[in-house]
CSV table of C-alpha atoms in Angstrom, one decimal:
chain,number,residue,atom,x,y,z
A,1212,MET,CA,-43.8,-19.4,32.3
A,1213,SER,CA,-41.9,-18.1,29.3
A,1214,SER,CA,-38.1,-17.6,28.7
A,1215,LYS,CA,-36.0,-16.0,26.0
A,1216,ILE,CA,-33.7,-18.0,23.7
A,1217,THR,CA,-31.1,-16.3,21.5
A,1218,ILE,CA,-30.5,-17.7,18.0
A,1219,LYS,CA,-27.8,-16.9,15.5
A,1220,ASN,CA,-28.3,-17.1,11.7
A,1221,ALA,CA,-26.1,-15.7,8.9
A,1222,GLY,CA,-24.2,-13.6,11.4
A,1223,LYS,CA,-27.3,-12.0,12.9
A,1224,VAL,CA,-28.6,-12.6,16.4
A,1225,TYR,CA,-32.3,-12.8,17.3
A,1226,GLU,CA,-34.1,-13.1,20.6
A,1227,ILE,CA,-37.1,-15.5,20.6
A,1228,GLU,CA,-39.6,-15.9,23.5
A,1229,VAL,CA,-40.8,-19.4,24.1
A,1230,GLY,CA,-43.3,-20.9,26.6
A,1231,ALA,CA,-42.6,-23.9,28.7
A,1232,SER,CA,-45.1,-26.0,26.8
A,1233,ASP,CA,-44.1,-24.8,23.3
A,1234,THR,CA,-43.3,-27.6,21.0
A,1235,GLY,CA,-40.4,-27.9,18.5
A,1236,LEU,CA,-42.9,-26.9,15.7
A,1237,ILE,CA,-43.9,-23.7,17.5
A,1238,PHE,CA,-40.3,-22.9,18.1
A,1239,LYS,CA,-39.5,-23.3,14.4
A,1240,GLN,CA,-42.5,-21.1,13.5
A,1241,LYS,CA,-41.1,-18.4,15.7
A,1242,ILE,CA,-37.7,-18.7,14.1
A,1243,GLN,CA,-39.5,-18.3,10.7
A,1244,GLU,CA,-41.1,-15.1,11.9
A,1245,ALA,CA,-37.6,-13.7,12.8
A,1246,THR,CA,-35.6,-15.0,9.9
A,1247,ASN,CA,-38.0,-15.9,7.1
A,1248,ILE,CA,-36.6,-19.4,7.0
A,1249,PRO,CA,-39.4,-22.0,6.6
A,1250,PRO,CA,-39.4,-24.8,9.3
A,1251,GLU,CA,-38.6,-27.5,6.7
A,1252,ARG,CA,-35.3,-25.7,5.8
A,1253,GLN,CA,-34.2,-25.0,9.4
A,1254,LYS,CA,-31.2,-26.8,10.8
A,1255,ILE,CA,-31.1,-26.1,14.6
A,1256,LEU,CA,-27.8,-27.0,16.2
A,1257,VAL,CA,-28.6,-28.5,19.6
A,1258,LYS,CA,-27.4,-31.5,21.5
A,1259,GLY,CA,-28.5,-34.6,19.7
A,1260,GLY,CA,-28.4,-32.6,16.4
A,1261,LYS,CA,-32.2,-32.4,15.8
A,1262,VAL,CA,-35.3,-30.7,17.1
A,1263,ASN,CA,-38.5,-32.8,16.4
A,1264,ASP,CA,-41.8,-31.0,15.8
A,1265,GLU,CA,-43.4,-32.8,18.8
A,1266,ASP,CA,-40.6,-32.2,21.3
A,1267,GLU,CA,-41.3,-29.8,24.1
A,1268,ILE,CA,-38.8,-27.0,24.3
A,1269,SER,CA,-38.5,-27.5,28.1
A,1270,SER,CA,-37.2,-31.0,27.6
A,1271,LEU,CA,-34.3,-30.1,25.4
A,1272,ALA,CA,-32.2,-28.5,28.1
A,1273,LEU,CA,-31.2,-25.6,25.8
A,1274,ASN,CA,-28.3,-23.3,26.9
A,1275,THR,CA,-29.9,-19.9,27.3
A,1276,LYS,CA,-26.5,-18.2,27.9
A,1277,GLN,CA,-25.2,-18.9,24.4
A,1278,PRO,CA,-26.8,-18.3,21.0
A,1279,ILE,CA,-28.1,-21.4,19.3
A,1280,MET,CA,-27.0,-21.6,15.7
A,1281,VAL,CA,-29.7,-22.0,13.0
A,1282,LEU,CA,-28.7,-22.9,9.4
A,1283,GLY,CA,-31.0,-22.4,6.5
A,1284,THR,CA,-32.0,-20.0,3.6
A,1285,PRO,CA,-34.9,-17.6,3.8
A,1286,ASP,CA,-38.0,-18.0,1.6
A,1287,LYS,CA,-37.7,-15.4,-1.1
A,1288,GLY,CA,-41.5,-15.3,-1.3
A,1289,LEU,CA,-41.8,-13.8,2.2
A,1290,PRO,CA,-41.5,-10.1,2.8
A,1291,SER,CA,-38.0,-8.9,3.4
A,1292,LYS,CA,-36.0,-5.8,3.5
A,1293,PRO,CA,-36.0,-3.6,0.3
A,1294,VAL,CA,-33.8,-4.7,-2.6
A,1295,GLU,CA,-30.5,-2.9,-2.5
A,1296,LYS,CA,-29.3,-0.9,-5.5
A,1297,GLN,CA,-27.6,-3.1,-8.1
A,1298,VAL,CA,-23.8,-2.8,-8.1
A,1299,PHE,CA,-21.9,-3.8,-11.3
A,1300,LEU,CA,-18.7,-5.8,-11.1
A,1301,GLU,CA,-16.6,-3.1,-12.9
A,1302,ASP,CA,-17.8,-0.5,-10.3
A,1303,ILE,CA,-16.2,-2.2,-7.3
A,1304,ASN,CA,-12.6,-2.6,-6.4
A,1305,GLN,CA,-10.6,-5.8,-5.9
A,1306,ASN,CA,-10.9,-5.8,-2.1
A,1307,GLN,CA,-14.7,-5.7,-2.2
A,1308,LEU,CA,-15.0,-9.0,-4.0
A,1309,PHE,CA,-16.2,-11.9,-2.0
A,1310,LYS,CA,-15.0,-15.4,-2.6
A,1311,VAL,CA,-17.5,-18.0,-3.9
A,1312,GLY,CA,-17.0,-20.9,-1.6
A,1313,SER,CA,-15.3,-21.5,1.8
A,1314,GLU,CA,-11.8,-20.2,1.1
A,1315,PRO,CA,-10.4,-17.9,3.7
A,1316,SER,CA,-9.0,-14.4,2.8
A,1317,GLY,CA,-5.5,-13.8,1.6
A,1318,LEU,CA,-3.3,-10.9,2.5
A,1319,ILE,CA,-1.6,-8.6,0.0
A,1320,ASN,CA,2.2,-8.6,0.1
A,1321,LEU,CA,3.2,-4.9,0.4
A,1322,GLY,CA,6.9,-5.5,-0.3
A,1323,ASN,CA,8.8,-8.2,1.6
A,1324,THR,CA,5.9,-8.5,4.1
A,1325,CYS,CA,5.3,-12.3,3.8
A,1326,TYR,CA,6.9,-12.7,7.3
A,1327,LEU,CA,4.0,-10.6,8.7
A,1328,ASN,CA,1.2,-12.0,6.5
A,1329,SER,CA,2.1,-15.6,7.6
A,1330,SER,CA,2.1,-14.6,11.2
A,1331,LEU,CA,-1.3,-12.9,10.9
A,1332,GLN,CA,-2.8,-15.9,9.2
A,1333,ALA,CA,-1.6,-18.2,12.0
A,1334,LEU,CA,-3.0,-15.9,14.7
A,1335,PHE,CA,-6.3,-15.5,12.9
A,1336,GLN,CA,-7.1,-19.2,13.4
A,1337,ILE,CA,-6.9,-18.9,17.2
A,1338,ASN,CA,-10.6,-18.4,18.2
A,1339,ASP,CA,-9.8,-17.2,21.7
A,1340,VAL,CA,-7.8,-14.3,20.3
A,1341,LYS,CA,-10.4,-13.4,17.7
A,1342,GLU,CA,-13.2,-13.4,20.4
A,1343,LYS,CA,-11.2,-11.2,22.6
A,1344,LEU,CA,-10.4,-8.8,19.7
A,1345,GLU,CA,-14.1,-8.6,18.8
A,1346,LYS,CA,-14.9,-7.4,22.3
A,1347,PHE,CA,-12.0,-5.0,22.6
A,1348,ASN,CA,-13.0,-1.3,22.8
A,1349,GLY,CA,-9.7,0.4,23.7
A,1350,SER,CA,-9.0,4.1,23.2
A,1351,SER,CA,-8.5,5.3,19.7
A,1352,GLY,CA,-7.0,8.4,18.1
A,1353,ALA,CA,-5.0,10.7,20.3
A,1354,ASN,CA,-6.1,8.9,23.5
A,1355,ALA,CA,-4.7,5.5,22.4
A,1356,ASN,CA,-1.2,4.3,23.3
A,1357,ALA,CA,0.9,2.5,20.8
A,1358,SER,CA,-0.2,-1.0,21.8
A,1359,GLN,CA,-3.9,-0.1,21.8
A,1360,SER,CA,-3.5,1.3,18.3
A,1361,LEU,CA,-1.9,-1.8,17.1
A,1362,VAL,CA,-4.5,-4.1,18.6
A,1363,LEU,CA,-7.4,-1.9,17.2
A,1364,SER,CA,-5.9,-2.1,13.7
A,1365,LEU,CA,-5.6,-5.9,14.1
A,1366,LYS,CA,-9.2,-6.0,15.2
A,1367,SER,CA,-10.2,-4.1,12.0
A,1368,LEU,CA,-8.0,-6.4,9.9
A,1369,PHE,CA,-9.5,-9.6,11.4
A,1370,GLY,CA,-12.9,-8.2,10.8
A,1371,GLN,CA,-12.2,-7.8,7.1
A,1372,MET,CA,-10.7,-11.3,7.0
A,1373,SER,CA,-13.8,-12.8,8.6
A,1374,LYS,CA,-15.9,-11.5,5.7
A,1375,LYS,CA,-13.8,-13.7,3.4
A,1376,HIS,CA,-12.9,-10.9,0.9
A,1377,GLU,CA,-10.9,-12.1,-2.1
A,1378,SER,CA,-7.9,-10.4,-0.6
A,1379,VAL,CA,-7.3,-7.9,2.2
A,1380,ASN,CA,-4.9,-5.0,2.3
A,1381,PRO,CA,-3.0,-4.8,5.7
A,1382,THR,CA,-1.4,-1.4,5.0
A,1383,LEU,CA,-2.8,0.3,8.2
A,1384,LEU,CA,-1.7,-2.5,10.5
A,1385,LEU,CA,1.8,-2.7,8.8
A,1386,THR,CA,2.3,1.1,9.3
A,1387,ILE,CA,1.4,0.9,13.0
A,1388,PHE,CA,3.4,-2.3,13.4
A,1389,ARG,CA,6.5,-0.6,12.1
A,1390,ASN,CA,6.0,2.5,14.2
A,1391,VAL,CA,5.6,0.4,17.4
A,1392,PHE,CA,8.6,-1.9,16.4
A,1393,PRO,CA,11.1,0.1,14.4
A,1394,GLN,CA,13.3,-2.9,13.7
A,1395,PHE,CA,10.7,-4.0,11.1
A,1396,ALA,CA,11.1,-0.7,9.3
A,1397,GLU,CA,14.7,-1.3,8.3
A,1398,ARG,CA,15.6,-0.5,4.7
A,1399,GLU,CA,18.2,-1.7,2.3
A,1400,ARG,CA,18.9,0.3,-0.9
A,1401,GLY,CA,15.6,2.1,-0.4
A,1402,PHE,CA,13.5,-1.1,0.0
A,1403,TYR,CA,12.1,-2.5,3.2
A,1404,LYS,CA,14.1,-5.6,4.2
A,1405,GLN,CA,12.8,-9.1,4.7
A,1406,GLN,CA,12.3,-9.9,8.4
A,1407,ASP,CA,12.1,-12.9,10.7
A,1408,ALA,CA,8.5,-14.3,11.0
A,1409,GLU,CA,9.2,-15.7,14.4
A,1410,GLU,CA,10.2,-12.3,15.7
A,1411,ALA,CA,7.1,-10.7,14.2
A,1412,PHE,CA,4.9,-13.4,15.6
A,1413,SER,CA,6.4,-13.1,19.1
A,1414,GLN,CA,6.0,-9.3,19.1
A,1415,LEU,CA,2.3,-9.6,18.0
A,1416,LEU,CA,1.7,-12.2,20.7
A,1417,SER,CA,3.4,-10.2,23.4
A,1418,THR,CA,1.3,-7.1,22.5
A,1419,LEU,CA,-1.9,-9.1,22.5
A,1420,GLY,CA,-1.0,-10.7,25.7
A,1421,GLU,CA,-0.6,-7.4,27.5
A,1422,THR,CA,-3.5,-5.5,25.9
A,1423,LEU,CA,-6.1,-8.3,25.6
A,1424,LYS,CA,-5.0,-10.2,28.7
A,1425,VAL,CA,-4.6,-13.5,26.7
A,1426,LYS,CA,-1.2,-14.4,28.2
A,1427,ASP,CA,-2.5,-17.4,30.0
A,1428,TYR,CA,-3.7,-19.0,26.8
A,1429,PHE,CA,-0.1,-19.3,25.7
A,1430,ARG,CA,1.9,-19.4,28.9
A,1431,ILE,CA,4.0,-22.5,29.5
A,1432,SER,CA,5.7,-22.8,32.9
A,1433,PHE,CA,8.9,-24.6,33.8
A,1434,LYS,CA,10.6,-25.8,37.0
A,1435,SER,CA,14.4,-25.5,36.6
A,1436,GLU,CA,17.0,-27.3,38.7
A,1437,GLN,CA,20.6,-26.3,38.6
A,1438,LYS,CA,23.2,-28.8,39.8
A,1439,CYS,CA,27.0,-28.1,40.2
A,1440,LEU,CA,28.9,-30.9,38.4
A,1441,ALA,CA,32.1,-30.2,40.4
A,1442,LEU,CA,30.3,-30.3,43.7
A,1443,PRO,CA,27.5,-32.9,43.4
A,1444,GLU,CA,26.9,-32.7,47.2
A,1445,GLU,CA,26.0,-29.1,47.0
A,1446,GLU,CA,22.3,-28.2,47.3
A,1447,VAL,CA,20.4,-28.2,44.0
A,1448,LYS,CA,19.0,-24.7,43.2
A,1449,THR,CA,15.4,-24.6,42.0
A,1450,ASP,CA,13.9,-21.8,40.0
A,1451,TYR,CA,10.6,-21.3,38.1
A,1452,GLU,CA,10.2,-19.5,34.8
A,1453,ASP,CA,7.5,-18.8,32.2
A,1454,SER,CA,7.6,-18.6,28.4
A,1455,PHE,CA,5.2,-18.1,25.5
A,1456,LYS,CA,6.9,-20.8,23.5
A,1457,ILE,CA,8.9,-24.0,23.8
A,1458,ASN,CA,12.0,-24.3,21.7
A,1459,CYS,CA,13.1,-27.2,19.5
A,1460,HIS,CA,16.9,-27.1,19.4
A,1461,ILE,CA,18.4,-28.7,16.3
A,1462,ASP,CA,21.8,-30.5,16.2
A,1463,ILE,CA,23.2,-33.4,14.0
A,1464,LYS,CA,21.3,-35.9,16.0
A,1465,THR,CA,17.9,-34.2,15.9
A,1466,ASN,CA,15.4,-36.1,13.7
A,1467,PHE,CA,12.1,-35.6,15.5
A,1468,LEU,CA,10.4,-32.7,17.3
A,1469,ARG,CA,10.6,-34.7,20.5
A,1470,ASP,CA,14.4,-34.9,20.3
A,1471,GLY,CA,14.7,-31.1,19.8
A,1472,ILE,CA,12.4,-30.2,22.7
A,1473,LEU,CA,14.2,-32.6,25.1
A,1474,ASN,CA,17.5,-31.0,24.0
A,1475,GLY,CA,16.2,-27.6,25.0
A,1476,LEU,CA,15.0,-28.8,28.4
A,1477,LYS,CA,18.5,-29.9,29.4
A,1478,GLU,CA,21.7,-27.9,29.1
A,1479,THR,CA,25.2,-27.3,30.6
A,1480,LEU,CA,26.3,-23.8,31.4
A,1481,GLU,CA,29.2,-22.2,33.1
A,1482,LYS,CA,28.7,-19.8,36.0
A,1483,TYR,CA,30.5,-18.6,39.2
A,1484,ASN,CA,30.5,-20.9,42.3
A,1485,ASP,CA,31.0,-19.2,45.7
A,1486,THR,CA,32.5,-22.3,47.3
A,1487,LEU,CA,35.1,-22.9,44.6
A,1488,GLN,CA,35.7,-19.2,44.0
A,1489,SER,CA,35.7,-19.7,40.3
A,1490,ASN,CA,33.6,-20.5,37.3
A,1491,THR,CA,32.5,-24.1,36.9
A,1492,GLU,CA,29.9,-26.1,35.0
A,1493,TYR,CA,26.3,-26.6,36.0
A,1494,GLU,CA,23.8,-29.0,34.6
A,1495,VAL,CA,20.3,-27.5,34.2
A,1496,ASN,CA,17.2,-29.7,33.9
A,1497,ARG,CA,13.8,-28.2,33.2
A,1498,ARG,CA,10.4,-29.9,33.6
A,1499,ILE,CA,7.0,-28.4,32.6
A,1500,THR,CA,4.7,-27.4,35.4
A,1501,ARG,CA,2.0,-25.7,33.3
A,1502,LEU,CA,0.6,-26.6,29.9
A,1503,PRO,CA,-1.3,-23.7,28.0
A,1504,LYS,CA,-4.4,-24.1,25.9
A,1505,MET,CA,-2.4,-23.1,22.8
A,1506,LEU,CA,1.2,-24.3,22.6
A,1507,THR,CA,3.7,-22.5,20.3
A,1508,VAL,CA,6.8,-24.5,19.2
A,1509,HIS,CA,9.7,-22.7,17.7
A,1510,PHE,CA,12.3,-24.5,15.6
A,1511,VAL,CA,15.6,-22.8,16.4
A,1512,ARG,CA,16.7,-22.9,12.8
A,1513,PHE,CA,18.5,-19.6,12.5
A,1514,TYR,CA,21.9,-18.7,13.9
A,1515,TRP,CA,24.2,-15.7,13.4
A,1516,ARG,CA,27.2,-16.2,11.1
A,1517,ARG,CA,30.0,-13.7,11.6
A,1518,ASP,CA,31.6,-14.2,8.2
A,1519,THR,CA,28.4,-13.3,6.3
A,1520,GLN,CA,26.9,-11.1,9.0
A,1521,LYS,CA,23.5,-12.8,8.4
A,1522,LYS,CA,21.2,-15.2,10.1
A,1523,SER,CA,21.9,-18.5,8.5
A,1524,LYS,CA,19.5,-21.4,8.5
A,1525,ILE,CA,19.9,-25.0,9.8
A,1526,LEU,CA,18.4,-27.0,6.9
A,1527,ARG,CA,18.2,-30.3,8.7
A,1528,ARG,CA,14.9,-32.3,8.3
A,1529,VAL,CA,13.0,-32.5,11.7
A,1530,GLN,CA,9.7,-34.4,11.6
A,1531,PHE,CA,6.8,-33.3,13.7
A,1532,PRO,CA,3.6,-35.1,14.7
A,1533,PHE,CA,0.0,-34.1,14.1
A,1534,GLU,CA,-0.7,-35.2,17.7
A,1535,LEU,CA,1.8,-34.2,20.3
A,1536,ASP,CA,2.0,-35.7,23.8
A,1537,LEU,CA,4.2,-34.0,26.3
A,1538,ALA,CA,3.6,-36.4,29.2
A,1539,GLU,CA,7.3,-37.4,29.5
A,1540,MET,CA,8.4,-33.8,29.9
A,1541,LEU,CA,6.0,-32.9,32.7
A,1542,ASP,CA,7.0,-32.3,36.3
A,1543,GLU,CA,5.8,-35.0,38.8
A,1544,SER,CA,3.5,-32.5,40.4
A,1545,ILE,CA,1.1,-32.5,37.4
A,1546,LYS,CA,2.1,-35.6,35.5
A,1547,LEU,CA,-0.3,-38.2,36.9
A,1548,GLU,CA,-3.4,-36.0,36.6
A,1549,LYS,CA,-2.6,-35.0,33.0
A,1550,ILE,CA,-2.0,-38.6,31.9
A,1551,LYS,CA,-5.3,-39.7,33.6
A,1552,ILE,CA,-7.3,-37.1,31.7
A,1553,ARG,CA,-5.4,-37.9,28.5
A,1554,ASP,CA,-6.4,-41.6,28.7
A,1555,GLU,CA,-10.0,-40.6,29.3
A,1556,LEU,CA,-9.8,-38.3,26.3
A,1557,ASN,CA,-8.6,-41.2,24.1
A,1558,LYS,CA,-11.4,-43.4,25.4
A,1559,ILE,CA,-14.1,-40.7,24.5
A,1560,GLU,CA,-12.5,-40.3,21.0
A,1561,LYS,CA,-12.8,-44.1,20.4
A,1562,ASP,CA,-16.5,-44.0,21.6
A,1563,ASN,CA,-17.2,-41.3,19.0
A,1564,ILE,CA,-15.6,-43.2,16.0
A,1565,ASP,CA,-19.0,-44.5,14.9
A,1566,LEU,CA,-20.5,-41.0,14.7
A,1567,ILE,CA,-17.5,-39.9,12.5
A,1568,ARG,CA,-17.9,-42.9,10.3
A,1569,ASP,CA,-21.6,-42.2,9.8
A,1570,PHE,CA,-20.7,-38.6,9.0
A,1571,LYS,CA,-18.3,-39.6,6.3
A,1572,LYS,CA,-20.8,-42.1,4.8
A,1573,SER,CA,-23.6,-39.6,4.7
A,1574,LYS,CA,-21.3,-37.1,2.8
A,1575,LYS,CA,-21.0,-39.6,0.0
A,1576,ASN,CA,-24.6,-40.6,-0.1
A,1577,ASP,CA,-26.4,-37.2,0.1
A,1578,ASN,CA,-26.7,-36.9,-3.7
A,1579,LYS,CA,-30.3,-35.7,-3.6
A,1580,LEU,CA,-29.5,-32.5,-1.8
A,1581,SER,CA,-28.5,-29.3,-3.6
A,1582,PRO,CA,-24.9,-28.0,-2.9
A,1583,LEU,CA,-26.2,-25.4,-0.4
A,1584,GLU,CA,-28.4,-27.9,1.3
A,1585,GLN,CA,-25.6,-30.4,1.5
A,1586,GLN,CA,-23.3,-27.8,3.0
A,1587,GLU,CA,-25.9,-27.0,5.6
A,1588,GLU,CA,-26.5,-30.6,6.4
A,1589,GLU,CA,-22.7,-31.3,6.8
A,1590,GLU,CA,-22.3,-28.2,9.1
A,1591,LEU,CA,-25.2,-29.4,11.2
A,1592,LYS,CA,-23.8,-32.9,11.7
A,1593,LEU,CA,-20.3,-31.6,12.2
A,1594,MET,CA,-21.5,-29.2,15.0
A,1595,SER,CA,-23.5,-32.1,16.5
A,1596,ILE,CA,-20.5,-34.4,16.6
A,1597,LYS,CA,-18.2,-31.7,18.1
A,1598,SER,CA,-20.8,-30.8,20.6
A,1599,LYS,CA,-21.2,-34.4,21.8
A,1600,PHE,CA,-17.5,-34.9,22.0
A,1601,ASN,CA,-17.1,-31.7,24.1
A,1602,ASP,CA,-20.0,-32.6,26.4
A,1603,ASP,CA,-18.6,-36.1,27.0
A,1604,PHE,CA,-15.1,-34.6,27.7
A,1605,ALA,CA,-16.5,-31.9,30.0
A,1606,LYS,CA,-18.3,-34.5,32.1
A,1607,SER,CA,-15.1,-36.6,32.5
A,1608,LEU,CA,-13.1,-33.7,33.9
A,1609,PRO,CA,-12.5,-33.2,37.6
A,1610,SER,CA,-14.7,-30.6,39.3
A,1611,GLY,CA,-13.3,-27.0,38.9
A,1612,ILE,CA,-12.2,-27.4,35.3
A,1613,ASP,CA,-14.5,-25.5,32.9
A,1614,LEU,CA,-13.7,-25.9,29.2
A,1615,GLN,CA,-15.6,-22.7,28.4
A,1616,THR,CA,-13.2,-20.6,30.5
A,1617,ALA,CA,-10.0,-22.8,30.8
A,1618,THR,CA,-6.7,-21.3,29.6
A,1619,GLU,CA,-4.7,-24.4,30.5
A,1620,ASN,CA,-4.6,-27.8,28.8
A,1621,PRO,CA,-6.3,-30.3,31.2
A,1622,SER,CA,-4.4,-33.2,29.5
A,1623,SER,CA,-0.9,-33.6,28.0
A,1624,VAL,CA,-2.1,-34.0,24.4
A,1625,TYR,CA,-2.2,-31.4,21.6
A,1626,GLU,CA,-3.3,-31.4,18.0
A,1627,LEU,CA,-1.5,-29.5,15.2
A,1628,SER,CA,-3.4,-26.4,14.2
A,1629,ALA,CA,-1.1,-24.2,12.1
A,1630,VAL,CA,2.4,-24.1,10.7
A,1631,ILE,CA,4.6,-21.1,9.6
A,1632,THR,CA,7.3,-22.0,7.2
A,1633,HIS,CA,10.4,-20.5,5.6
A,1634,ALA,CA,11.9,-21.3,2.2
A,1635,GLY,CA,15.5,-20.2,1.6
A,1636,SER,CA,18.9,-20.2,3.4
A,1637,SER,CA,18.7,-17.0,5.4
A,1638,ALA,CA,16.2,-15.3,7.7
A,1639,ASP,CA,16.8,-12.0,5.9
A,1640,SER,CA,15.8,-13.5,2.5
A,1641,GLY,CA,13.6,-16.3,1.2
A,1642,HIS,CA,9.9,-16.6,1.6
A,1643,TYR,CA,7.4,-17.2,4.5
A,1644,GLN,CA,4.1,-19.0,4.2
A,1645,SER,CA,1.5,-20.4,6.6
A,1646,PHE,CA,-0.6,-23.6,6.6
A,1647,VAL,CA,-3.7,-23.7,8.7
A,1648,LYS,CA,-5.9,-26.8,9.4
A,1649,ASP,CA,-9.5,-26.5,8.2
A,1650,ASP,CA,-11.5,-26.9,11.4
A,1651,LYS,CA,-14.5,-28.1,9.4
A,1652,ASP,CA,-12.7,-31.2,8.4
A,1653,LEU,CA,-12.9,-33.9,11.1
A,1654,ASP,CA,-10.1,-36.0,9.6
A,1655,GLY,CA,-7.6,-33.2,9.5
A,1656,GLU,CA,-7.0,-34.0,5.8
A,1657,ARG,CA,-7.7,-30.6,4.5
A,1658,TRP,CA,-5.4,-27.6,5.2
A,1659,TRP,CA,-5.3,-24.1,3.8
A,1660,LYS,CA,-2.1,-22.8,2.3
A,1661,PHE,CA,-1.5,-19.0,2.6
A,1662,ASN,CA,1.0,-17.6,0.1
A,1663,ASP,CA,0.2,-14.0,0.8
A,1664,ASP,CA,-3.0,-13.2,-1.2
A,1665,LYS,CA,-2.9,-16.7,-2.9
A,1666,VAL,CA,-5.0,-19.2,-0.9
A,1667,SER,CA,-5.3,-22.8,-1.9
A,1668,SER,CA,-6.3,-26.1,-0.4
A,1669,VAL,CA,-3.7,-28.8,0.4
A,1670,ASN,CA,-3.8,-32.2,2.0
A,1671,ARG,CA,-2.2,-33.7,5.1
A,1672,GLU,CA,0.6,-35.2,3.0
A,1673,LYS,CA,1.7,-31.7,2.1
A,1674,ILE,CA,2.0,-30.8,5.7
A,1675,GLU,CA,4.3,-33.8,6.3
A,1676,THR,CA,6.7,-32.4,3.7
A,1677,LEU,CA,7.3,-29.2,5.8
A,1678,ALA,CA,9.8,-31.0,8.0
A,1679,GLY,CA,12.7,-29.4,6.1
A,1680,GLY,CA,15.8,-31.0,4.7
A,1681,GLY,CA,16.7,-28.3,2.1
A,1682,GLU,CA,15.9,-24.8,1.1
A,1683,SER,CA,12.3,-25.5,0.3
A,1684,ASP,CA,9.5,-24.8,2.8
A,1685,SER,CA,10.4,-26.0,6.3
A,1686,ALA,CA,8.5,-25.5,9.6
A,1687,LEU,CA,9.7,-22.5,11.7
A,1688,ILE,CA,6.7,-22.2,14.1
A,1689,LEU,CA,4.1,-24.9,15.0
A,1690,ILE,CA,0.9,-23.9,16.8
A,1691,TYR,CA,-0.8,-26.8,18.7
A,1692,LYS,CA,-4.2,-26.6,20.2
A,1693,SER,CA,-5.2,-28.6,23.3
A,1694,LYS,CA,-7.1,-31.7,22.3
A,1695,GLY,CA,-10.7,-31.8,23.5
A,1696,PHE,CA,-11.5,-28.1,23.1
């Protein structure tokens, strides 16, 4: 009995038919027929990390629902498609140039548009959003509504960014974005004004949430209890509310992200009381009842100053962690289960330390391989380690939780994935940048810095300096990803 297995190589997908008794060598030969990659150069990413020539395909428990990634370079001696006409460097424009290496694409600043560029780079690193965009086929042209047009232009832009062009021009998206949200088209002395990156990010996220149905990936839910301080015997009022972000409020005592979040979960407000027939103070306490897969944290750094008629900035230094645990902020209805899964996650991470250690060691000792072969070998091992970690974590979860389709964080722990920063003293001036973690680096040591079309690599220590404390780069938005995905 035969079955069909889908493989993916260099962005192309191939369907290969294999028999139940086919060996690993036969499988590799069939891959060669489809891709021109000789068996000795093939790196097949499956559980365990390697397909031996003598293995029977039926014993490998391959997932037929998802493409299997195959790394390797084709044999130039084998027949291939006709050679394309040669194009000279001086005959192509700047945006057609591809980077040599692994650097992501930068975005051209079109005049005070760093607020939008930094938001787009932060969104681009969210795989769930990119996958939904790739599948989106909304109406275009006259049949498209404003939101659909914006999402389609974002799909096109992300497609260009995925090809790792030297730099990408976001003019079309910017034009549609300003048409949909006129506040971003404000001018001063004939020039477009600088805008708030948090507002731009929120508008983009809201549009994507409605059009692509990705709200649940970002939705955090709260249970709110209001208690009248003047009448403690009065029944406590309970409400439930949703948000796409959690705020970090900053005052003179705020030194850490945890402090700012806790400040935002508790407040005192004044409202009318029917019993007293007058306004009185209420204490409001919020607890988290749902944790999303992607957590957006907003540092509330800007406030309106009447004397200057501008949004001024709170420059205070507020440190944030690379790993964020929200267990203490959870409602009792979900707290114990989240903590239990968190502890299991930590145990699995410790069990995989040896694999990571071996990976680092092999990177230093693989001097015999060419740069391309070494890159392929590292990608293979990296995929293998991540696959084992995900499989172990999936097995530890309660029945009913599927990591492939989950939109909620099964534990209480997050890992930092991206940071949007602001340099300057006012939201209407200064400069925005974004910093994104390199997902191919297991240690989290390498990050990408996006300064519009200038892209560079920075280390973890640089990210720690983004806590603020002056007019230099300070974190405005943090994007955390659920640990274990």
